[in-house]
Tab-separated table of C-alpha atoms and ligand atoms in Angstrom:
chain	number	residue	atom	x	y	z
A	27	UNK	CA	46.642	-2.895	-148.612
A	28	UNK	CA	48.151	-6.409	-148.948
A	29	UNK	CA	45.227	-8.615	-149.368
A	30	UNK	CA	45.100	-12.370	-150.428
A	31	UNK	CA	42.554	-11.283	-153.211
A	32	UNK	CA	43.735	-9.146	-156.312
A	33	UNK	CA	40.709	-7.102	-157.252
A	34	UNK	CA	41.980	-6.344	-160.395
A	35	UNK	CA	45.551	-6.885	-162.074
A	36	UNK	CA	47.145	-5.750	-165.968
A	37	UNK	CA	48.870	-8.584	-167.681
A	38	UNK	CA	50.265	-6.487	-170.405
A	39	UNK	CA	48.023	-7.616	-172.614
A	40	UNK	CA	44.867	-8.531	-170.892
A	41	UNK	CA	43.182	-7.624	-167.225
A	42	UNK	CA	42.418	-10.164	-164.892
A	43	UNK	CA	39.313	-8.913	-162.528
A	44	UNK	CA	37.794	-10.564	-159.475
A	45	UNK	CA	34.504	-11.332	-160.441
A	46	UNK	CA	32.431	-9.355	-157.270
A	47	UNK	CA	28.835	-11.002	-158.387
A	48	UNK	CA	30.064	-14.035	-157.619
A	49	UNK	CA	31.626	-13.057	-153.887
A	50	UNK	CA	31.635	-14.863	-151.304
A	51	UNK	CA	30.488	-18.158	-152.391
A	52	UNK	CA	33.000	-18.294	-155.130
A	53	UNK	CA	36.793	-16.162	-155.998
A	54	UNK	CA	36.420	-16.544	-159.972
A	55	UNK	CA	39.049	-14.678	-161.506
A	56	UNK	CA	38.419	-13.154	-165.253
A	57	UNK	CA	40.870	-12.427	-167.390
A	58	UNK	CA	39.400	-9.785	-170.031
A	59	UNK	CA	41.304	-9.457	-173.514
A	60	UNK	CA	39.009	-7.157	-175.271
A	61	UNK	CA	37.479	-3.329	-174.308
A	62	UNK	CA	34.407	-4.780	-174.787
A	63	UNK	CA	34.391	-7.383	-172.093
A	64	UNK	CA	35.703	-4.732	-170.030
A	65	UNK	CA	32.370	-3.221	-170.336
A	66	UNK	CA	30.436	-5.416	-170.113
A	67	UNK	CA	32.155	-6.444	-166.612
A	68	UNK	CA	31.476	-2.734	-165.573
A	69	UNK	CA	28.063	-2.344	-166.482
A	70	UNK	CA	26.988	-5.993	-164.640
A	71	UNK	CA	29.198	-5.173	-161.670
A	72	UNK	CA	31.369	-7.866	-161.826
A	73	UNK	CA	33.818	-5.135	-160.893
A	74	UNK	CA	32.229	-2.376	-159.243
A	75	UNK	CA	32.688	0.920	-156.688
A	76	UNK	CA	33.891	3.973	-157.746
A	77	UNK	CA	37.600	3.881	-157.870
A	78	UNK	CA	38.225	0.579	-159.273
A	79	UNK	CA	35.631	1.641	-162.142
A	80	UNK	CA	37.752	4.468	-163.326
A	81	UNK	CA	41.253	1.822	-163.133
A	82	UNK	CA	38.865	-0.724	-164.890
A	83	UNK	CA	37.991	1.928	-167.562
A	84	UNK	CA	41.761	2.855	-167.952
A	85	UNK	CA	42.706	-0.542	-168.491
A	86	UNK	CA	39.873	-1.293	-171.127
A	87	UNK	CA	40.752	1.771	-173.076
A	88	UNK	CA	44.701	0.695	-172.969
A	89	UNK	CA	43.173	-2.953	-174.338
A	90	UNK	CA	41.582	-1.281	-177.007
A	91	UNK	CA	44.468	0.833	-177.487
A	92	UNK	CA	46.330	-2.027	-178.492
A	93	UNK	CA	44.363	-3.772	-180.880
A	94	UNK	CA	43.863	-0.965	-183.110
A	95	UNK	CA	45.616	-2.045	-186.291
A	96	UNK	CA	45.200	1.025	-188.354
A	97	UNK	CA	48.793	2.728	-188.714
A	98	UNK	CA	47.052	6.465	-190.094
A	99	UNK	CA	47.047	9.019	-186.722
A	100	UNK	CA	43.344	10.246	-187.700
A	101	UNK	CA	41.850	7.240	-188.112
A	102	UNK	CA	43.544	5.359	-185.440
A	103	UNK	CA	42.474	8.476	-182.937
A	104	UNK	CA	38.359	7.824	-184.734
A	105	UNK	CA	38.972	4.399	-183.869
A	106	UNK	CA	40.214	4.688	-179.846
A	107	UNK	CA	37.608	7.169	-179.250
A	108	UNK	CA	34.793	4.898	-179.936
A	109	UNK	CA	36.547	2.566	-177.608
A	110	UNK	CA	36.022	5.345	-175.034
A	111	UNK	CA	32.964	6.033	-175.598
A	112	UNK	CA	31.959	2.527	-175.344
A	113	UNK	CA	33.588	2.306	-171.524
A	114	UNK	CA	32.220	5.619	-170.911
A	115	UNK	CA	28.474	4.330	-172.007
A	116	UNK	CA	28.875	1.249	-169.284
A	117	UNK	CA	27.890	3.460	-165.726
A	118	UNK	CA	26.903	6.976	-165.450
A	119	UNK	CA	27.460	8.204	-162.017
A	120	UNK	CA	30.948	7.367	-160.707
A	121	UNK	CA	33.002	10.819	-161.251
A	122	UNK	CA	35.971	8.452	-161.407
A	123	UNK	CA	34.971	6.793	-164.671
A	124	UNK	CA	35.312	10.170	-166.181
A	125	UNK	CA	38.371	11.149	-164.416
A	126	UNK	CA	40.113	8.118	-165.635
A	127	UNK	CA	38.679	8.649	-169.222
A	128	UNK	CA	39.648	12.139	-169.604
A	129	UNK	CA	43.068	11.405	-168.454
A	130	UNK	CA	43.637	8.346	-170.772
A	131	UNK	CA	42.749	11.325	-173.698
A	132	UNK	CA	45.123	13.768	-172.400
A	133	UNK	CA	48.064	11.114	-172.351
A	134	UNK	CA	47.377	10.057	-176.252
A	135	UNK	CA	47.593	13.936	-177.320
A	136	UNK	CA	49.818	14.699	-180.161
A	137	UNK	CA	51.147	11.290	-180.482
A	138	UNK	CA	51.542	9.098	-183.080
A	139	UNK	CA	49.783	5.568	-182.911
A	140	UNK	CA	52.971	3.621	-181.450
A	141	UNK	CA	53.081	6.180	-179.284
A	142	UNK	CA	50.062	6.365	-178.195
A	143	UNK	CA	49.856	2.374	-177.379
A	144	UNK	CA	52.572	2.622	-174.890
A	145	UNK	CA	51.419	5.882	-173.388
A	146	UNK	CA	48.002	4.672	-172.970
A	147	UNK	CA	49.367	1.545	-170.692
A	148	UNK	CA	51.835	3.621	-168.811
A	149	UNK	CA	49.182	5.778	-167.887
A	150	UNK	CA	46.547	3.323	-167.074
A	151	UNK	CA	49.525	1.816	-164.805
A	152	UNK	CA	49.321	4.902	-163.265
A	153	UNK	CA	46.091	6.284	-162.438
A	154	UNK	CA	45.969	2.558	-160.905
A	155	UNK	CA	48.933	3.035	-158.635
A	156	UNK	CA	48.321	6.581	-158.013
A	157	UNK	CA	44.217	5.735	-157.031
A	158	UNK	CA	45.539	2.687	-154.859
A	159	UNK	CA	47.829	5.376	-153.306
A	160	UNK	CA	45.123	7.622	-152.627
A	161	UNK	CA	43.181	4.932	-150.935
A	162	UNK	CA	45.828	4.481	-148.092
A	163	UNK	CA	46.152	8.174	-147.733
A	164	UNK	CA	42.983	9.222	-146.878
A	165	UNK	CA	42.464	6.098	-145.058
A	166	UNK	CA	45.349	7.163	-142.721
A	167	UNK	CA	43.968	10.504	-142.569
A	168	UNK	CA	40.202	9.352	-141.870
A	169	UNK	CA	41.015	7.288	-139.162
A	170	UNK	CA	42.385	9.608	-136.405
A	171	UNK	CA	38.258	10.640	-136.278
A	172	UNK	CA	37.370	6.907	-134.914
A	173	UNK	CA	38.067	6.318	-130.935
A	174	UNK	CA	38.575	3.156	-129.657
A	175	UNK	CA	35.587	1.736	-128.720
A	176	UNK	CA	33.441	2.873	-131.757
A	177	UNK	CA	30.570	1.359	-133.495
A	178	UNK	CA	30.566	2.527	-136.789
A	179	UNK	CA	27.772	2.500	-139.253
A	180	UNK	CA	28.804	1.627	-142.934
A	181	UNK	CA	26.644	1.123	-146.090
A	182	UNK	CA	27.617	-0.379	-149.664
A	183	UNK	CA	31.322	-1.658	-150.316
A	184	UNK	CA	34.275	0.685	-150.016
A	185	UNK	CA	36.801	-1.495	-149.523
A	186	UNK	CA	40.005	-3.056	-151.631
A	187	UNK	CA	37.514	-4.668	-153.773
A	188	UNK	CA	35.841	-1.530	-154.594
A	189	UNK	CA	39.323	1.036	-155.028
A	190	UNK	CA	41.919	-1.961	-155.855
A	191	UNK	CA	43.887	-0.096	-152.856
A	192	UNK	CA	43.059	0.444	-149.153
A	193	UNK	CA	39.354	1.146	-149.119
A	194	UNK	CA	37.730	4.618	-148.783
A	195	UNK	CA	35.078	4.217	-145.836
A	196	UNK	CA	35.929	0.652	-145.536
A	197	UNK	CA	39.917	1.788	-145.958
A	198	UNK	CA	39.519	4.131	-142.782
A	199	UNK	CA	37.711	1.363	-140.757
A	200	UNK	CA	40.169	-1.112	-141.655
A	201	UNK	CA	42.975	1.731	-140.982
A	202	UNK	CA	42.419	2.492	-137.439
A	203	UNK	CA	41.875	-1.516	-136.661
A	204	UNK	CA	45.117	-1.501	-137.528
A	205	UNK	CA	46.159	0.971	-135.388
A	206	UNK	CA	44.770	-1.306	-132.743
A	207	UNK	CA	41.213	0.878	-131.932
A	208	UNK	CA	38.495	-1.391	-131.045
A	209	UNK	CA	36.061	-0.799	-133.765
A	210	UNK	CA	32.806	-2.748	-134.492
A	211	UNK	CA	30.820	-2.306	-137.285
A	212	UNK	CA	27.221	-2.368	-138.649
A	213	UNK	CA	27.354	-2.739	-142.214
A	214	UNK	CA	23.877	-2.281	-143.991
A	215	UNK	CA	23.293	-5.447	-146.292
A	216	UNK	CA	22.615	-2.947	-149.360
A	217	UNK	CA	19.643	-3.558	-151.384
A	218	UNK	CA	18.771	-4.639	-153.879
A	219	UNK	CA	22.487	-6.048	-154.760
A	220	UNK	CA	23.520	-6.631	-151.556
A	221	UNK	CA	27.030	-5.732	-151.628
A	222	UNK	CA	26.830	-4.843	-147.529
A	223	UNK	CA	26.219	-8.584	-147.504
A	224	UNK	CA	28.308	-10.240	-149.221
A	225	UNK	CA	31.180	-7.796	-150.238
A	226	UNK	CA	31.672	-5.817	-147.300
A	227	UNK	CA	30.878	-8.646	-144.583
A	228	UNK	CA	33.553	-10.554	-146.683
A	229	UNK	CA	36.237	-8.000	-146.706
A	230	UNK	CA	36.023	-7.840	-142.936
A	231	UNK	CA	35.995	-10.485	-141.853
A	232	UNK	CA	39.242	-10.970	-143.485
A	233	UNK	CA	40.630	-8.196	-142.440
A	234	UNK	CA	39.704	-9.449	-139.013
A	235	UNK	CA	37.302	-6.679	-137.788
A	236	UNK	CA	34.024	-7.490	-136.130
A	237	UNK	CA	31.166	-6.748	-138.169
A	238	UNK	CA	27.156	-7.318	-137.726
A	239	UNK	CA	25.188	-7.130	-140.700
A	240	UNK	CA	21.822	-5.436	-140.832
A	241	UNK	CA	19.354	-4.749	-143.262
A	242	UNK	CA	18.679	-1.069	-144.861
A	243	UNK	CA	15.717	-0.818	-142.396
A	244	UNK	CA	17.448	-1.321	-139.219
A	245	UNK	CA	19.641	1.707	-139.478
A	246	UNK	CA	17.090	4.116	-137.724
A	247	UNK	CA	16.941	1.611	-134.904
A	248	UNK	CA	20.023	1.518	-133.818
A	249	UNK	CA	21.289	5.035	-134.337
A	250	UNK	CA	18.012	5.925	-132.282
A	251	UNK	CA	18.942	3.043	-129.944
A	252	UNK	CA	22.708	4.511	-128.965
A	253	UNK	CA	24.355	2.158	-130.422
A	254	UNK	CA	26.122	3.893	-133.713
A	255	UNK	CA	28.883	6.073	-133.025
A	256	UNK	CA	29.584	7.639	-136.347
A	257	UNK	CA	28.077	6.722	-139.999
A	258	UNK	CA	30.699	6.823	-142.857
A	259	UNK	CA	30.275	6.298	-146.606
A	260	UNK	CA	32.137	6.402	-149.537
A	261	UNK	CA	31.306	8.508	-152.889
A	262	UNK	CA	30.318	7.815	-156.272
A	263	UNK	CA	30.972	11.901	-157.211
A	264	UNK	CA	30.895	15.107	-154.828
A	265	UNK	CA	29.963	17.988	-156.493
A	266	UNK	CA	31.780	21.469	-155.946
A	267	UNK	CA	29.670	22.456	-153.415
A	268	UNK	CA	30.195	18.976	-151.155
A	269	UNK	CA	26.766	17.149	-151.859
A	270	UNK	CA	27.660	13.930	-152.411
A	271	UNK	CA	25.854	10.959	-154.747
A	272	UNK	CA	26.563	7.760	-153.486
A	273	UNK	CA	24.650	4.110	-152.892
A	274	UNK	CA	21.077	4.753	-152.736
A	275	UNK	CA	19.884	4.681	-148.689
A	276	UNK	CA	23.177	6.898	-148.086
A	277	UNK	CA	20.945	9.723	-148.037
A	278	UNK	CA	18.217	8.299	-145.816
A	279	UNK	CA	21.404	7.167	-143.256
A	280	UNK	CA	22.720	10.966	-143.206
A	281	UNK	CA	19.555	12.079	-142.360
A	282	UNK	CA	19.135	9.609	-139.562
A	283	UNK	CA	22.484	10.548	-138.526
A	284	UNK	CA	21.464	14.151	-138.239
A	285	UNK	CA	18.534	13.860	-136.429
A	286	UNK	CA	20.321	11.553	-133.875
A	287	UNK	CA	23.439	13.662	-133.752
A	288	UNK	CA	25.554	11.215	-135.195
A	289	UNK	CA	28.719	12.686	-137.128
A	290	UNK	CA	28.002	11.024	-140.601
A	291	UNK	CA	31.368	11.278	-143.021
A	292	UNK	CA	32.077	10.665	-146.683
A	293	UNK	CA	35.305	9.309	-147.225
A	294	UNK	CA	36.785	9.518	-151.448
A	295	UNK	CA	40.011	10.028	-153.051
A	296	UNK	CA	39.855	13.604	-154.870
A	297	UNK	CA	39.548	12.085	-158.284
A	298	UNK	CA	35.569	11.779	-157.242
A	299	UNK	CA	35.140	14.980	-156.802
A	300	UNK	CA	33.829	17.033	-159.802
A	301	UNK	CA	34.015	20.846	-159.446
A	302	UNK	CA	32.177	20.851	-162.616
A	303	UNK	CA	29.189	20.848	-161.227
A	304	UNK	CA	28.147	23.030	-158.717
A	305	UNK	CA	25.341	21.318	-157.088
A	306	UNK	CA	24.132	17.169	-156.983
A	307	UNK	CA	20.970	17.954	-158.714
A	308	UNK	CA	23.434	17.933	-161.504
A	309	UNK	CA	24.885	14.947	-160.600
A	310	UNK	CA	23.262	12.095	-163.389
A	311	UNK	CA	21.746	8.923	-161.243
A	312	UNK	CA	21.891	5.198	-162.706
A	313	UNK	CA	19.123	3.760	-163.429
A	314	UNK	CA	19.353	0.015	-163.223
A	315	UNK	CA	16.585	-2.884	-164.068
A	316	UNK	CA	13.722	-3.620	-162.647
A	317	UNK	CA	15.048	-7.010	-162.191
A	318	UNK	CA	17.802	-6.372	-159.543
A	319	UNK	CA	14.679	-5.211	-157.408
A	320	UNK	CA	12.025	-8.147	-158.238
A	321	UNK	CA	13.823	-11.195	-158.358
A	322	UNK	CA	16.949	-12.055	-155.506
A	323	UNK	CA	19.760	-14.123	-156.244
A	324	UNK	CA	18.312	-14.991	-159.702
A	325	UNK	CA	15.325	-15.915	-158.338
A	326	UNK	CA	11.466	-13.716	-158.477
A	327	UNK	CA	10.240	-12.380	-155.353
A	328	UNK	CA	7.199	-11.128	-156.605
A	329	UNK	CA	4.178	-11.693	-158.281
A	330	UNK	CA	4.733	-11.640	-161.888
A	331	UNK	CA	3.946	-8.311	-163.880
A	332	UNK	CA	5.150	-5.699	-161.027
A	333	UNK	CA	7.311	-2.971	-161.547
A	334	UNK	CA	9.853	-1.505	-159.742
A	335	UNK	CA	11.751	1.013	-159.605
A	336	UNK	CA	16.123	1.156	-159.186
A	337	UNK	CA	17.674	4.068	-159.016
A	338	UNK	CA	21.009	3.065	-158.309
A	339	UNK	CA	22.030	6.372	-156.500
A	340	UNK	CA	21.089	9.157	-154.286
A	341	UNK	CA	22.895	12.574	-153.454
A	342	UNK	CA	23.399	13.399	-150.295
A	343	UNK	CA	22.786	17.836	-149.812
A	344	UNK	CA	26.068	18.966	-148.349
A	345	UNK	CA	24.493	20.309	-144.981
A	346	UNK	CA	23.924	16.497	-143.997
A	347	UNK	CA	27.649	15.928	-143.880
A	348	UNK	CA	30.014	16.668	-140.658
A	349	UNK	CA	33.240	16.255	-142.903
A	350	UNK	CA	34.608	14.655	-146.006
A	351	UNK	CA	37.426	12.512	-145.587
A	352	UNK	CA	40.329	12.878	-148.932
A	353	UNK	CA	43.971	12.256	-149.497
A	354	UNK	CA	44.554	15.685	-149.573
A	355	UNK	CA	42.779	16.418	-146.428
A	356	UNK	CA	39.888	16.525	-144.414
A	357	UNK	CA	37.672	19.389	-145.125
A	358	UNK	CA	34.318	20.537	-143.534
A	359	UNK	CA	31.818	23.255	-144.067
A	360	UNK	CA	31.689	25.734	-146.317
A	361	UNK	CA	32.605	22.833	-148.359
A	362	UNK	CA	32.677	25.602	-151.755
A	363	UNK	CA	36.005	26.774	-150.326
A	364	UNK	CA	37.479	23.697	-148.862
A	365	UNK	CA	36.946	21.888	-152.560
A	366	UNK	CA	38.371	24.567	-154.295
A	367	UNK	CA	41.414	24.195	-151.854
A	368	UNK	CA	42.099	21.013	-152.473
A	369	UNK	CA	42.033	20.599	-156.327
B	1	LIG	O1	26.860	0.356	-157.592
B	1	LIG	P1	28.188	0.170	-156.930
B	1	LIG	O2	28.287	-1.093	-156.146
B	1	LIG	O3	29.334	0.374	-157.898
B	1	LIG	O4	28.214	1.372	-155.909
B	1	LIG	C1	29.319	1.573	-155.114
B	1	LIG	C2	29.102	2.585	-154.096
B	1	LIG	O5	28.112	3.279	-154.051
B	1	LIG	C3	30.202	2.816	-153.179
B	1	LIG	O6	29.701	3.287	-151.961
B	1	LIG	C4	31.089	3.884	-153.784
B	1	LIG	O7	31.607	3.517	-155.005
B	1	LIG	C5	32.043	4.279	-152.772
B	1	LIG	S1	33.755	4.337	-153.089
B	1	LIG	C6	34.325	2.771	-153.006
């Protein structure tokens, strides 16, 4: 989607990021030279959301890629996979981290170092394009399910910042705006980061569509209230059997959503999907600090010497979901067979 923001750009020898922690007050741009800048930027969220994470992790592998100076194949190959392992270490539970990763190995196979330098950046190149490409498909697809008129529910940030492309909840929202459905939304602020607040309430209101921001708690109340037409969320990793991890509180919204009998859909390119696994107990949840959740904005919020917890995460069981919304297709219970289908 054309967007006066670049969430994230290769410079052929660097990557230049939008720095997301320090949205909306400020659009600092970071230009990263070194694999290990690129992870740190991933593990403090200055880039974050599923997508972009895997193009993020492609880029900091090419970076390192680069720099090796060792000429011998073995110990240049030693040397690139602790790079990998290093951008692998930064985030746990986005599928398309791995996806990224795995394919970055495949492309350096049986090459030589020289080889393997420009092969690495090609392919990084391309798992951006092809991810950004994904993004507009499936927001296409996704959006034939909203009627004019619709609220829709939304929770985290899906949008260009998040995929570097058109958005996966976000992209569908922002896709049938476009095709001039009156849409409003209700995006949850999303504790304890709060990238409802100040990501997604950005990214709207630049893309011109009218949003009102409420916090986690208020869901119930309005979906209860008749004023929620649909929920839709986007995916960290869908296991082969459809349950879904994703922002923690996604799993508390389906829930609502069911027992309101409110269609609630997931909308992710097929690179998040991870037939793997069979089932999202399997599915490994981030654990962040303690501090995200006592202090706000850099500031405490509670009394000194209180814990808390932060799982980062929580899977949503397949039965809560009406459909999941991909670039190859929407597909819909038994999700077993409709996964299989698509990869
Ligand atoms: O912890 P974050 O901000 O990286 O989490 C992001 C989400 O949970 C998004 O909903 C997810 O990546 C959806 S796809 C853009």
């Amino acid at each position: 989607m054309k967007t006066d923001y670049q969430p994230i750009e290769w410079l052929g020898d660097r990557v230049r990021i939008l720095d997301q922690t320090m949205l909306p007050q400020k659009e600092v741009y970071l230009e990263l030279d070194d694999y290990r800048k690129v992870a740190a930027a991933i593990k403090d969220m200055k880039v974050r959301g599923a997508p972009i994470i895997g193009i993020a992790g492609a880029y900091g592998v090419a970076l390192g890629a680069l720099k090796i100076k060792s000429t011998a194949r073995g110990d240049y190959l030693k040397q690139l996979q602790k790079v990998s392992d290093a951008i692998a270490s930064t985030r746990p539970t986005a599928r398309n981290l791995f996806f990224a990763l795995e394919r970055m190995k495949k492309a350096a196979k049986g090459k030589n170092p020289e080889e393997i330098k420009k092969a690495l950046v090609a392919e990084a190149i391309k798992i951006h394009q092809e991810e950004a490409e994904a993004t507009r498909r499936l927001s296409e697809l996704g959006a034939k399910l909203l009627k004019d008129g619709w609220t829709v529910l939304t929770h985290c940030n899906t949008g260009p910042l998040a995929t570097s492309g058109y958005g996966t909840a976000l992209g569908v929202i922002i896709a049938a705006h476009k095709q001039g459905k009156k849409i409003k939304v209700l995006a949850d602020e999303t504790r304890p980061l709060l990238q409802g607040a100040r990501l997604t309430a950005w990214e709207l209101k630049k893309a011109g569509v009218p949003v009102t921001l409420i916090t986690d708690s208020m869901a119930g109340y309005f979906m209860r209230g008749g004023k929620v037409n649909c929920v839709i969320t986007g995916a960290d990793r869908i296991a082969a059997n459809g349950d879904t991890a994703n922002k923690i509180g996604t799993y508390t919204l389906a829930v609502l959503a069911k027992e309101n009998k409110i269609p609630f859909y997931i909308a992710a390119p097929v690179s998040t999907i991870d037939t793997s696994i069979r089932s999202g107990k399997q599915i490994p949840i981030e654990e962040r600090k303690a501090e995200e959740v006592t202090h706000l904005l850099g500031r405490r919020i509670t009394p000194a010497g209180v814990s808390a917890a932060n799982p980062a995460f929580d899977v949503t069981p397949h039965q809560y979901i009406t459909a999941i919304i991909t670039d190859k297709g929407i597909i819909k219970e038994p999700y077993l067979e409709g996964i299989k289908k698509l990869k």
